[in-house]
CSV table of C-alpha atoms in Angstrom, one decimal:
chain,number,residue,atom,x,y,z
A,898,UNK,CA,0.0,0.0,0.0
A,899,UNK,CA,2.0,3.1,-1.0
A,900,UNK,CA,2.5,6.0,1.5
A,901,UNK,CA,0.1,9.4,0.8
A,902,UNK,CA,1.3,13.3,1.5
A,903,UNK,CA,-1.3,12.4,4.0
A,904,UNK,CA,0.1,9.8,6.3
A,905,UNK,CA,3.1,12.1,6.4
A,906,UNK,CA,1.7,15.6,7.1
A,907,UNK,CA,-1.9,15.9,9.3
A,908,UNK,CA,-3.8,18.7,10.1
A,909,UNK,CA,-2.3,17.8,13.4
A,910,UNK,CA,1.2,18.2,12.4
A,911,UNK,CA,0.4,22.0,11.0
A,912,UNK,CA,-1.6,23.4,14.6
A,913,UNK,CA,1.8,21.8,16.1
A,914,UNK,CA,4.3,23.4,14.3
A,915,UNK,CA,2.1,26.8,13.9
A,916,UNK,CA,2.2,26.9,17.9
A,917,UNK,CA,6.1,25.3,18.6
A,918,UNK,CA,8.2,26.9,16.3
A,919,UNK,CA,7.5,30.5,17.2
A,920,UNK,CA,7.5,28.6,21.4
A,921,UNK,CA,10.9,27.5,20.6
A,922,UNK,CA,12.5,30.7,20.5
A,923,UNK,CA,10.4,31.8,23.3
A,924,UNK,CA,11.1,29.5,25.7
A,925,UNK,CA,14.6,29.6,25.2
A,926,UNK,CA,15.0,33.0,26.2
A,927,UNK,CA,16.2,32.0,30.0
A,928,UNK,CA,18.4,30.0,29.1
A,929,UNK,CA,19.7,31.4,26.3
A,930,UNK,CA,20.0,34.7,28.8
A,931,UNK,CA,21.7,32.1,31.0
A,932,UNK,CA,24.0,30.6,27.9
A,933,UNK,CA,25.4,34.5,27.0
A,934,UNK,CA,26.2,34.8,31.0
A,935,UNK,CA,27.7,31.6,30.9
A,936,UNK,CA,29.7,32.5,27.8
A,937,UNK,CA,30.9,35.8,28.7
A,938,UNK,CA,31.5,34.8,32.7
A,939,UNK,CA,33.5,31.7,31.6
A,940,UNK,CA,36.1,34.0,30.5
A,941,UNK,CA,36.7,36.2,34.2
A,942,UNK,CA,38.0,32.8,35.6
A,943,UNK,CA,36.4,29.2,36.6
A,944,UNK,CA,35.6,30.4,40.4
A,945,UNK,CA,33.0,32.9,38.7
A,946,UNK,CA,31.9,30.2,36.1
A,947,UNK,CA,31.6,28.0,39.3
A,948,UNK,CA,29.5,31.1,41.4
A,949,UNK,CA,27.0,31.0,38.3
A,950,UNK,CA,26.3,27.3,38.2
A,951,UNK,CA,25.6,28.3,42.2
A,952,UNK,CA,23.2,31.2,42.1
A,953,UNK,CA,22.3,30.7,38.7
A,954,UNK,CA,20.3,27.1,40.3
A,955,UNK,CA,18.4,29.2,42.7
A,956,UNK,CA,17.3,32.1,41.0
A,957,UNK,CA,16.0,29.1,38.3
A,958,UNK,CA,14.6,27.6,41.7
A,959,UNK,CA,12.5,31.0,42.8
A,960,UNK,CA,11.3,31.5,39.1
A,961,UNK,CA,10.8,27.5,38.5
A,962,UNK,CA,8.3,27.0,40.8
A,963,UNK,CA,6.2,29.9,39.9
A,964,UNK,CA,6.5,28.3,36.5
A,965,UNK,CA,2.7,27.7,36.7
A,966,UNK,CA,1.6,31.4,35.9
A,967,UNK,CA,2.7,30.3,32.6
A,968,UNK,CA,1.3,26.7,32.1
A,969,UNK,CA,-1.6,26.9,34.3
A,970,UNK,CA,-2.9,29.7,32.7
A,971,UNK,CA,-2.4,28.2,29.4
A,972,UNK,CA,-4.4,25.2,30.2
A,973,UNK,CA,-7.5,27.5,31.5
A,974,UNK,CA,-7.2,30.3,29.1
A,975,UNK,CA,-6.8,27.8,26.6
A,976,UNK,CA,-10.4,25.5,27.4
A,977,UNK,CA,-12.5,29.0,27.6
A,978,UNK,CA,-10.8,29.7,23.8
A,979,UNK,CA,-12.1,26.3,23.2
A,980,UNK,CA,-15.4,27.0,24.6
A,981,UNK,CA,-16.1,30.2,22.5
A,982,UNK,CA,-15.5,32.5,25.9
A,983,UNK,CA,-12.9,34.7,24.9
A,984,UNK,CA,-14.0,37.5,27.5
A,985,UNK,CA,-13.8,35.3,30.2
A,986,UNK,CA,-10.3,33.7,29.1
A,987,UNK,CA,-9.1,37.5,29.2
A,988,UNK,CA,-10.4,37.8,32.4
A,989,UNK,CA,-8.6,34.7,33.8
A,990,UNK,CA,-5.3,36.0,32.2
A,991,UNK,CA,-5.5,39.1,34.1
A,992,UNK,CA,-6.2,37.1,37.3
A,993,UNK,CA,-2.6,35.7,36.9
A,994,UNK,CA,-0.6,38.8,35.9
A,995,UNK,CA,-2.1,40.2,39.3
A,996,UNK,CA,-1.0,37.1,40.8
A,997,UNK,CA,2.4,36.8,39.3
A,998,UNK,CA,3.1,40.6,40.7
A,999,UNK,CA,2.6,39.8,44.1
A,1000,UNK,CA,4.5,36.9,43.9
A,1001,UNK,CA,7.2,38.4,42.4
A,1002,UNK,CA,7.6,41.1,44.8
A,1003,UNK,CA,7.6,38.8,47.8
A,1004,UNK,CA,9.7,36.4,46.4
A,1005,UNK,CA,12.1,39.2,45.3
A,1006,UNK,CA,12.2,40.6,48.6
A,1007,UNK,CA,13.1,37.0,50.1
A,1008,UNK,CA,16.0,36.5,47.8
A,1009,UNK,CA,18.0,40.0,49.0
A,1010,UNK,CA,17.4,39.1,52.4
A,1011,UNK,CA,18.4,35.4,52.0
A,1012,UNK,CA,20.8,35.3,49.5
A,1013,UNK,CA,23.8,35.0,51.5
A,1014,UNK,CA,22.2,31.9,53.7
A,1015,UNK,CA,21.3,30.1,50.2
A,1016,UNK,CA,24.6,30.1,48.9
A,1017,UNK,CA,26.3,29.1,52.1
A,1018,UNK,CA,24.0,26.1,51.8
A,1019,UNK,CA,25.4,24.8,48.8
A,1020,UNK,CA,29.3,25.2,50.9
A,1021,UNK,CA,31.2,27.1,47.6
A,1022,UNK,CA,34.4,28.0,48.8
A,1023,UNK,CA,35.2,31.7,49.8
A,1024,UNK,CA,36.1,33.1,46.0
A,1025,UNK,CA,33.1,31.3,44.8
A,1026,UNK,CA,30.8,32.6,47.6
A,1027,UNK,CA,31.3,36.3,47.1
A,1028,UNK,CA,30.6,36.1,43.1
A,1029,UNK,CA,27.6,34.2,43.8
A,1030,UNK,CA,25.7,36.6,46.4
A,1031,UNK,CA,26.5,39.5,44.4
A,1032,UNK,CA,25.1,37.6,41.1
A,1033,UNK,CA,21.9,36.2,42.9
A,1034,UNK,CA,21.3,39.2,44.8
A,1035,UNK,CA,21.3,41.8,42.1
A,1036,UNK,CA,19.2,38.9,39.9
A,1037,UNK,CA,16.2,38.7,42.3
A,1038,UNK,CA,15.2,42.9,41.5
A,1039,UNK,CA,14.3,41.3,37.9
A,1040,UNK,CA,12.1,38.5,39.7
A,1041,UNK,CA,8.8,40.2,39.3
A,1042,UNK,CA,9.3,41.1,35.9
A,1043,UNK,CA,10.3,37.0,35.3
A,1044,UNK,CA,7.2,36.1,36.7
A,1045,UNK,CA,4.9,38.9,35.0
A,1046,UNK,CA,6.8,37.6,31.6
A,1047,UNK,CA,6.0,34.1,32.5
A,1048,UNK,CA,2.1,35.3,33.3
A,1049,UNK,CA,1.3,37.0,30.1
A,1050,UNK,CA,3.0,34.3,28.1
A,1051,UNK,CA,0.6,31.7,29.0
A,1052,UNK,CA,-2.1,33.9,28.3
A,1053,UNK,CA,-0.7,34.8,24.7
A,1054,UNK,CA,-0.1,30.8,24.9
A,1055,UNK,CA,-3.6,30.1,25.7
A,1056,UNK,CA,-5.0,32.5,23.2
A,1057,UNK,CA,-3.2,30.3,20.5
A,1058,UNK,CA,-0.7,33.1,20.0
A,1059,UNK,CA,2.7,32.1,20.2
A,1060,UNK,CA,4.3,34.7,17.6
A,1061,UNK,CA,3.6,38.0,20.0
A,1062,UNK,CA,6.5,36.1,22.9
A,1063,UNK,CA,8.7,35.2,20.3
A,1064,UNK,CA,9.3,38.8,19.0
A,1065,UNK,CA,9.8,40.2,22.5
A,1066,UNK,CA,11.9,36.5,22.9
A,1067,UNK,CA,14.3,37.7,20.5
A,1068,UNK,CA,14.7,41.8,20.8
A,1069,UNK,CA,15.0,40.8,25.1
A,1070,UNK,CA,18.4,38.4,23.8
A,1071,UNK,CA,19.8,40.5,21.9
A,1072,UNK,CA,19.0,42.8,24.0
A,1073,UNK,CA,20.7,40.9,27.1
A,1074,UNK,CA,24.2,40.3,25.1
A,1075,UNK,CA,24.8,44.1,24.2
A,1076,UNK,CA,24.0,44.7,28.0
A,1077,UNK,CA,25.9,42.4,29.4
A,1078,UNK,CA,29.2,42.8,26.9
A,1079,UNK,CA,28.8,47.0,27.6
A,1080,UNK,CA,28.5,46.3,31.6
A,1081,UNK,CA,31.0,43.5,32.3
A,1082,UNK,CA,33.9,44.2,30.0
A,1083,UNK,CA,33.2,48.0,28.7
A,1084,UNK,CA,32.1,49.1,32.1
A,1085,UNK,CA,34.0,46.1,34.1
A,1086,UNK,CA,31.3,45.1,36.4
A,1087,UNK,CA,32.5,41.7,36.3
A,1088,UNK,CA,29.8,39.0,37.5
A,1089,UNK,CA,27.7,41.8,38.9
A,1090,UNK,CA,27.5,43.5,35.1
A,1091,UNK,CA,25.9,40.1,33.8
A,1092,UNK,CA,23.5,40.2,36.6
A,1093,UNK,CA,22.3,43.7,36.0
A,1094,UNK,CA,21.9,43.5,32.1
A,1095,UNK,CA,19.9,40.3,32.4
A,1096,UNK,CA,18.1,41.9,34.7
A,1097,UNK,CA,17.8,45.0,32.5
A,1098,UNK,CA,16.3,42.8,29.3
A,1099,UNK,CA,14.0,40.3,31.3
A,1100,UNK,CA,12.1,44.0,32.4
A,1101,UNK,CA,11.7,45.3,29.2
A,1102,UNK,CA,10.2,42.0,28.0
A,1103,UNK,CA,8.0,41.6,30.7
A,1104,UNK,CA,6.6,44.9,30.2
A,1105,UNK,CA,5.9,44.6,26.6
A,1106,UNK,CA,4.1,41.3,27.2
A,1107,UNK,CA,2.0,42.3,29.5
A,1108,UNK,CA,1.4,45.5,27.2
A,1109,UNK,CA,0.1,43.3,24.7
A,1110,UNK,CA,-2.2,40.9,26.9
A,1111,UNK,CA,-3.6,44.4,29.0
A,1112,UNK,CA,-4.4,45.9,25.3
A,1113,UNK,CA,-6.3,42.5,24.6
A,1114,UNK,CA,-9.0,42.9,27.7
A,1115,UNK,CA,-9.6,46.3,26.9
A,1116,UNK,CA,-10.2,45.5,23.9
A,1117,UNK,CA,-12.9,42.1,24.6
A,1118,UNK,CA,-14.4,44.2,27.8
A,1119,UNK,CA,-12.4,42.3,30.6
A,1120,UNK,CA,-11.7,43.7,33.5
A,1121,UNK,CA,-8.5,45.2,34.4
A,1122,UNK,CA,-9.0,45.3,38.4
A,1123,UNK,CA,-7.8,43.0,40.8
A,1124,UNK,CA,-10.1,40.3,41.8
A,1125,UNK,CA,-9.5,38.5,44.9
A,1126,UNK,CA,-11.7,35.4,44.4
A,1127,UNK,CA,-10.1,35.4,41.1
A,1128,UNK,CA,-6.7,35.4,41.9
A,1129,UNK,CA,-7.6,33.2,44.7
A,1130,UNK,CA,-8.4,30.7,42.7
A,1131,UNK,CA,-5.5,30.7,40.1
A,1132,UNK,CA,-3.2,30.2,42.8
A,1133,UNK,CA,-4.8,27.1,44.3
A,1134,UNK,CA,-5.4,25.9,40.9
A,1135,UNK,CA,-1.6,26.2,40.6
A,1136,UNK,CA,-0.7,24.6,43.8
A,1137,UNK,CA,-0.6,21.1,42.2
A,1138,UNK,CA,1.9,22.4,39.4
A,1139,UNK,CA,3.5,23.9,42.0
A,1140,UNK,CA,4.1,20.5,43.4
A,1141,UNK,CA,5.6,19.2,40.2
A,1142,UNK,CA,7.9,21.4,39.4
A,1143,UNK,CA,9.1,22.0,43.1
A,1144,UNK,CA,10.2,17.9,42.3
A,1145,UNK,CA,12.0,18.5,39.5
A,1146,UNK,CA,13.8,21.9,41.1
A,1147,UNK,CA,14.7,20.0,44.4
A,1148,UNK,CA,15.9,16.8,41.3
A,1149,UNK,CA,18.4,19.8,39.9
A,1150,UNK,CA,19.6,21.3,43.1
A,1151,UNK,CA,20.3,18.4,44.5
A,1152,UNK,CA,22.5,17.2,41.7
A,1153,UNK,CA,24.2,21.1,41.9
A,1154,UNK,CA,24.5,20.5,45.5
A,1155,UNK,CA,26.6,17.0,44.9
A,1156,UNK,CA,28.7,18.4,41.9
A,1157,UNK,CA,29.8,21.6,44.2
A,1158,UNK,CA,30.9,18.8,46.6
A,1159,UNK,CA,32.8,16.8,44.0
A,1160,UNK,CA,34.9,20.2,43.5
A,1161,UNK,CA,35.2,23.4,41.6
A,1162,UNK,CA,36.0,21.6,37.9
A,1163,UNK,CA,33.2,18.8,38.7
A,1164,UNK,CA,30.7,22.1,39.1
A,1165,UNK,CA,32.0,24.0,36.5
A,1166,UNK,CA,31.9,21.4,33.9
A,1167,UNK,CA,28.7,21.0,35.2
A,1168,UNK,CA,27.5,24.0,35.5
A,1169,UNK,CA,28.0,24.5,31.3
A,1170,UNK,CA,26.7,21.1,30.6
A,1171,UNK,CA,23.5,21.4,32.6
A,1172,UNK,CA,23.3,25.4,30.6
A,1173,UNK,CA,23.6,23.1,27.3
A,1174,UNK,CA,20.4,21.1,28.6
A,1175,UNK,CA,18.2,23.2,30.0
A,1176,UNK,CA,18.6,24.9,26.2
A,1177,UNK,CA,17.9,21.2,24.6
A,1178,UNK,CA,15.1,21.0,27.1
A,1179,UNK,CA,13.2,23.7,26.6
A,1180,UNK,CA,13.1,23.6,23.0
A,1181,UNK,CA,12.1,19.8,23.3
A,1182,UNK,CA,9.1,21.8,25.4
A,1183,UNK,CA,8.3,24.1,23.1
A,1184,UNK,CA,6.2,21.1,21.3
A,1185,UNK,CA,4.6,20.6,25.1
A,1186,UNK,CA,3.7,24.4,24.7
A,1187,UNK,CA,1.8,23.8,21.8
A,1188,UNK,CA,0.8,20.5,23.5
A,1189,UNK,CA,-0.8,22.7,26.2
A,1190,UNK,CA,-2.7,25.4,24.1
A,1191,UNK,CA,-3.6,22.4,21.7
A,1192,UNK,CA,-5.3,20.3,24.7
A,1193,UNK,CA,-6.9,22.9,26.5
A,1194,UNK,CA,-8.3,24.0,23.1
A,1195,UNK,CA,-9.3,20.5,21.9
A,1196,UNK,CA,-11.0,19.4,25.6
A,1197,UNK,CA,-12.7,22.9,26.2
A,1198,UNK,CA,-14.3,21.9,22.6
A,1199,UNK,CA,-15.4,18.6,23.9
A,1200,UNK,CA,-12.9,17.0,21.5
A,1201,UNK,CA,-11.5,14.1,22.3
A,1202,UNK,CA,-10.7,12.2,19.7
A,1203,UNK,CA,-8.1,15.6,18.6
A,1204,UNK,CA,-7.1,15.5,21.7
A,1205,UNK,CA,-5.7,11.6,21.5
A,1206,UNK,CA,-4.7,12.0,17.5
A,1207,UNK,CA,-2.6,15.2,18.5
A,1208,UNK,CA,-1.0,13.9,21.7
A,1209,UNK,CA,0.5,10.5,19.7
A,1210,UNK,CA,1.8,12.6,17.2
A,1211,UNK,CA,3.3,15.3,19.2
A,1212,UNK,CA,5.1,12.5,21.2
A,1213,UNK,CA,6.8,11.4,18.1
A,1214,UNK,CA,7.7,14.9,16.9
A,1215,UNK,CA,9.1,14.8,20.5
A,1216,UNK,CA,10.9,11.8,20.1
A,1217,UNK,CA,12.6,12.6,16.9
A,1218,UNK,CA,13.6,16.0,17.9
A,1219,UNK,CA,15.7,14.8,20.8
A,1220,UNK,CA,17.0,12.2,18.7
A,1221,UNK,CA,18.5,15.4,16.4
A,1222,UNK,CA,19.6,17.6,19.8
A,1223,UNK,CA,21.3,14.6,20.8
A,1224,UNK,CA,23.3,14.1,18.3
A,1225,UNK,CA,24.1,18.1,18.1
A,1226,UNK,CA,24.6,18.0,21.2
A,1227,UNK,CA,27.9,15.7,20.8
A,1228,UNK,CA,28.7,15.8,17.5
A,1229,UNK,CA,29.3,19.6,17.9
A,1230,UNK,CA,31.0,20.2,21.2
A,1231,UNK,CA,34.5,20.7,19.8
A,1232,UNK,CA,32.8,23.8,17.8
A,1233,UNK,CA,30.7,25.5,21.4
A,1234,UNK,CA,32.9,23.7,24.3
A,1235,UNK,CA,35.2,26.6,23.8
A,1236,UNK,CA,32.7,29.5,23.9
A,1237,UNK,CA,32.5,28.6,27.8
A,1238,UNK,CA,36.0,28.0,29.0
A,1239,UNK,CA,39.6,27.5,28.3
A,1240,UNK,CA,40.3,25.1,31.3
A,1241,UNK,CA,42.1,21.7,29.8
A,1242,UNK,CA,40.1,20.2,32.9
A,1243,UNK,CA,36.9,21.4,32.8
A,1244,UNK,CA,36.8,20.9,29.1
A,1245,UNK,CA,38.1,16.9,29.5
A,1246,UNK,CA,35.4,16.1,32.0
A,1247,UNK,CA,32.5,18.5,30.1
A,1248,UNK,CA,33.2,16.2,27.2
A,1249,UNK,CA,32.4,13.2,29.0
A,1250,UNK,CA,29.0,14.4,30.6
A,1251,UNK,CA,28.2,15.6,27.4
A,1252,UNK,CA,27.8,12.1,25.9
A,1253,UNK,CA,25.8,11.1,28.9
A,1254,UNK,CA,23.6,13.8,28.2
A,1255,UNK,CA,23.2,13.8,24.3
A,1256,UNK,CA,21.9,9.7,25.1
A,1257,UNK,CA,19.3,10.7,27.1
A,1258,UNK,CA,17.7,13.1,24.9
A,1259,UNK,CA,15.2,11.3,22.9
A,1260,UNK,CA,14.0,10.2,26.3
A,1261,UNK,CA,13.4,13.4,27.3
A,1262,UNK,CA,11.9,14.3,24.2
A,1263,UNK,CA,8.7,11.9,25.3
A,1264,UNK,CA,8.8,13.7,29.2
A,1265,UNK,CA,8.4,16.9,28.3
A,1266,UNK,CA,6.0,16.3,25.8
A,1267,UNK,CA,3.6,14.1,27.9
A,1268,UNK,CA,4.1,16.5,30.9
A,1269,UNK,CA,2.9,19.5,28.5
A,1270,UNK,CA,-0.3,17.7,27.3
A,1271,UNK,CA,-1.5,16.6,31.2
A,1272,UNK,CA,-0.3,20.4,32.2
A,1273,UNK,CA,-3.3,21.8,29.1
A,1274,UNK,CA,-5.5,18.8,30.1
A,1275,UNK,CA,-5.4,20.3,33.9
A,1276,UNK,CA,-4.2,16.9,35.6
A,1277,UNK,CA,-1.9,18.6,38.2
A,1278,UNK,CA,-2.6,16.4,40.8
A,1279,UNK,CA,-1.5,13.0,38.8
A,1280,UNK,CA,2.0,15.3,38.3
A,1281,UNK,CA,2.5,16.1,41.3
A,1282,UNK,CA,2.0,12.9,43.2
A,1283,UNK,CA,4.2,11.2,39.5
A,1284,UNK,CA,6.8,13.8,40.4
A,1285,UNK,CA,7.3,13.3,44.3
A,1286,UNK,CA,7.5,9.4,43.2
A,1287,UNK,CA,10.3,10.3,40.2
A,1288,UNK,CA,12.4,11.9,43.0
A,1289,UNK,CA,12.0,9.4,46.0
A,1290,UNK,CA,13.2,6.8,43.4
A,1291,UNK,CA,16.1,9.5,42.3
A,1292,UNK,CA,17.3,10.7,45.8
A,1293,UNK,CA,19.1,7.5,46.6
A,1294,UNK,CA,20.8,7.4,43.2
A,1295,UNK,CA,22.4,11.2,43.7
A,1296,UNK,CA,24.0,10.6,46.6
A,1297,UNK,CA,25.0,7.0,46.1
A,1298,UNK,CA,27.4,8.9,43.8
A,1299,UNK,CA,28.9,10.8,47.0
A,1300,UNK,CA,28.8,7.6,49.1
A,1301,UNK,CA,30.7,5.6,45.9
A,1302,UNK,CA,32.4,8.7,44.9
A,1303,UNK,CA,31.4,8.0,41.4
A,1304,UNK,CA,32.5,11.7,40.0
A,1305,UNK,CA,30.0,13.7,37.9
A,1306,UNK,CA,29.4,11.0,35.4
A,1307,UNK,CA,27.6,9.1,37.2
A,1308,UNK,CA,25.9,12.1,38.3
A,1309,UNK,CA,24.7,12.7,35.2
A,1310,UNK,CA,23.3,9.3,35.1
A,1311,UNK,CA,21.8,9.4,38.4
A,1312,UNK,CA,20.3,12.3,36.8
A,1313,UNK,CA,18.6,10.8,33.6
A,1314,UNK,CA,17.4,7.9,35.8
A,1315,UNK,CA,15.3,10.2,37.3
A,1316,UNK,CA,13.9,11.5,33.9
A,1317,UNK,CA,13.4,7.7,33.0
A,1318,UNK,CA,11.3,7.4,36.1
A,1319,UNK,CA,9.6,10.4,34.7
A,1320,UNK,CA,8.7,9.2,31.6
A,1321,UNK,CA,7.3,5.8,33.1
A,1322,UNK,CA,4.7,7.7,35.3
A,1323,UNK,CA,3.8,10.0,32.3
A,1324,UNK,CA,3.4,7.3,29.5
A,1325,UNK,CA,0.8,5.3,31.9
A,1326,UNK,CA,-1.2,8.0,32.5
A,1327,UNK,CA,-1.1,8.8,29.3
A,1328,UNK,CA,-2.6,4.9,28.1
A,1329,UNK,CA,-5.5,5.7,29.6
A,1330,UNK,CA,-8.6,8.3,29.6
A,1331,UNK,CA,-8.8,9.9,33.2
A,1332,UNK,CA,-7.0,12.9,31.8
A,1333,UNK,CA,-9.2,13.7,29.4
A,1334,UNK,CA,-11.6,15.7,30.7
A,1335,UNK,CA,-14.3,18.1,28.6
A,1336,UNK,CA,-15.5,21.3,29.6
A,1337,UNK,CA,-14.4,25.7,29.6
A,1338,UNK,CA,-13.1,24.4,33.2
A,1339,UNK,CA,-11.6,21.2,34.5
């Protein structure tokens, strides 16, 4: 039987690619923010290289778990779309900027005050310590404007518009290099000029986001006060997402915490390596993104049969794309290995956790894909209670690599055993048909 245009292209694989390609260069704004610091840090000296991978974990740790703003208020913006309710999906989106400023601000104003007592906890040496407060501390001012970014980018998301983020993606990069050249080496700010430009570009995005997204409700007659029931109930609705992601935070601090004890090379290396896949993972993501608008969109409409079609193909778009960052990912690290340091030893043992990682990418093509679609279908609670089992199961392995002193190899394989556990909890639920629930709200 010969193989139509069909069978190869679907309606399914154009409302995927219409949604993840302009997501891709979205998403990887943080850490392609994170990549430039990386880059231009590297070169002031390997204790400052090492004070990024520090702070840079927990400032990813306050913004991480607030993560939600974004994906939780795809999910319901995305079922009201769905549904035909277009006012009220504005209305919900307005509900989480409110809530993403006043979580910004008091998160902000936890990280000056505790910035020094969150590095100590990680037990840097002296050099590293001092780089690493002044980086985190001068970081958290831009943590409202992270989360207001991350607010009104799930409600663009939800909307079905991914093309708005991706033009302030790419003018806040750009953006974040010229700062960050101008303030570290024109200005010579050192680490503290890397801070403050990143800073500097993740505020002008945020503000042109939520621009865009205030414009919108005018526009469809929501309103633009804050609502207390409202924003009540976007922040308990995000308590189970919350949850997740606090799993997969505590998954990558843990393994910073155990590469700073394995010494300053072990965390450096690390410290580029884990930049290289937090960049791989995200744009694996950006096909959960549209996975999220798509879902929402498909169950608000009472469609489940889309919903099924589009989540199989999606995985394999998923699976294929981390075979191709895999194989990027190692076949090209004499070209980028360089951009990040000129340490013989950090470069020897970067190579070897490189591999590790570049084999466990088409598996984590599959996670992030299946975690996107249950995030738009609005099954937090399965994700969080899959994510608290994925770490119990991962704990043991991370620090087995202490108690064995395995060096950061292993740790690297500690690590993708947890996204294996990951993926079995996700493909389960995925089998069957709890998730798919119909309805403008879960």
């Amino acid at each position: 039987m010969p193989v139509t245009r069909r069978s190869l292209w679907t309606s399914q694989d154009r409302d995927i690619l219409r949604l993840a390609v302009p997501a891709f260069f979205a998403l990887v704004s943080e850490p392609l923010m994170l990549l430039a610091d990386s880059a231009i840090i590297g070169h002031l000296g390997t204790p400052q290289l090492a004070a990024l991978g520090v702070a840079g974990a927990i400032l990813q740790t306050l913004v991480g778990i607030c993560v939600f703003l974004a994906y939780g208020t795809t999910s319901a913006v995305a079922r009201r779309i769905g549904a035909g309710d277009h006012r009220g999906a504005l209305t919900q989106g307005i509900d989480g900027l409110w809530l993403a400023l006043l979580l910004g601000i008091a998160l902000a104003i936890a990280g000056l005050i505790f910035a020094p007592q969150a590095i100590a906890a990680f037990d840097p040496s002296a050099e590293v310590t001092g780089h690493a407060v002044t980086y985190l501390r001068i970081s958290c001012i831009g943590v409202p404007s992270m989360l207001l970014l991350l607010a009104a980018t799930g409600v663009l998301r939800g909307m079905q518009d991914t093309k708005t983020p991706m033009v302030v993606a790419i003018a806040a990069n750009l953006a974040n290099i010229v700062l960050n050249v101008v303030l570290v080496y024109g200005l010579d700010l050192g680490i503290a000029g890397s801070a403050l430009g990143t800073v500097l570009a993740q505020t002008a995005a945020g503000v042109a986001l939520v621009v865009v997204v205030v414009r919108g409700a005018r526009r469809d007659g929501a309103t633009l006060r804050p609502d207390r029931p409202g924003i009540i109930a976007s922040a308990q609705a995000g308590v189970p997402l919350v949850v997740r992601t606090l799993t997969l935070r505590v998954a990558i601090i843990v393994v910073t915490f155990v590469a700073t004890s394995l010494g300053t090379t072990s965390l450096a290396a690390h410290q580029v390596a884990f930049t290289l896949w937090t960049f791989l993972a995200l744009a694996l993501d950006a096909i959960a993104i549209a996975g999220q608008a798509l879902t929402g969109r498909y169950l608000g409409a009472a469609d489940v049969v889309g919903t099924k079609a589009t989540t199989r193909r999606m995985m394999w778009w998923g699976f294929g794309s981390g075979i191709i960052g895999g194989l990027a990912l190692w076949a090209l690290r004499d070209v980028y290995v360089p951009w990040f340091t000129n340490d013989p030893d950090v470069r020897r043992t970067l190579a070897a956790v490189l591999l590790v990682a570049a084999i466990a990418q088409p598996l984590n093509g599959i996670v992030f894909v299946l975690d996107g679609v249950l995030i738009g279908a609005g099954d937090g609670k399965y994700l969080a209670v899959a994510g608290v089992l994925a770490l119990l199961a991962f704990l043991p392995m991370a620090f087995s690599v202490l108690w064995f002193d395995g060096g950061v190899v292993a740790l690297w394989w500690a690590f993708s055993g947890f996204m294996l556990m990951r993926f079995v909890t996700l493909i389960l639920r995925e089998r069957g048909t709890a998730w798919m629930v119909t309805g403008a709200v879960r």
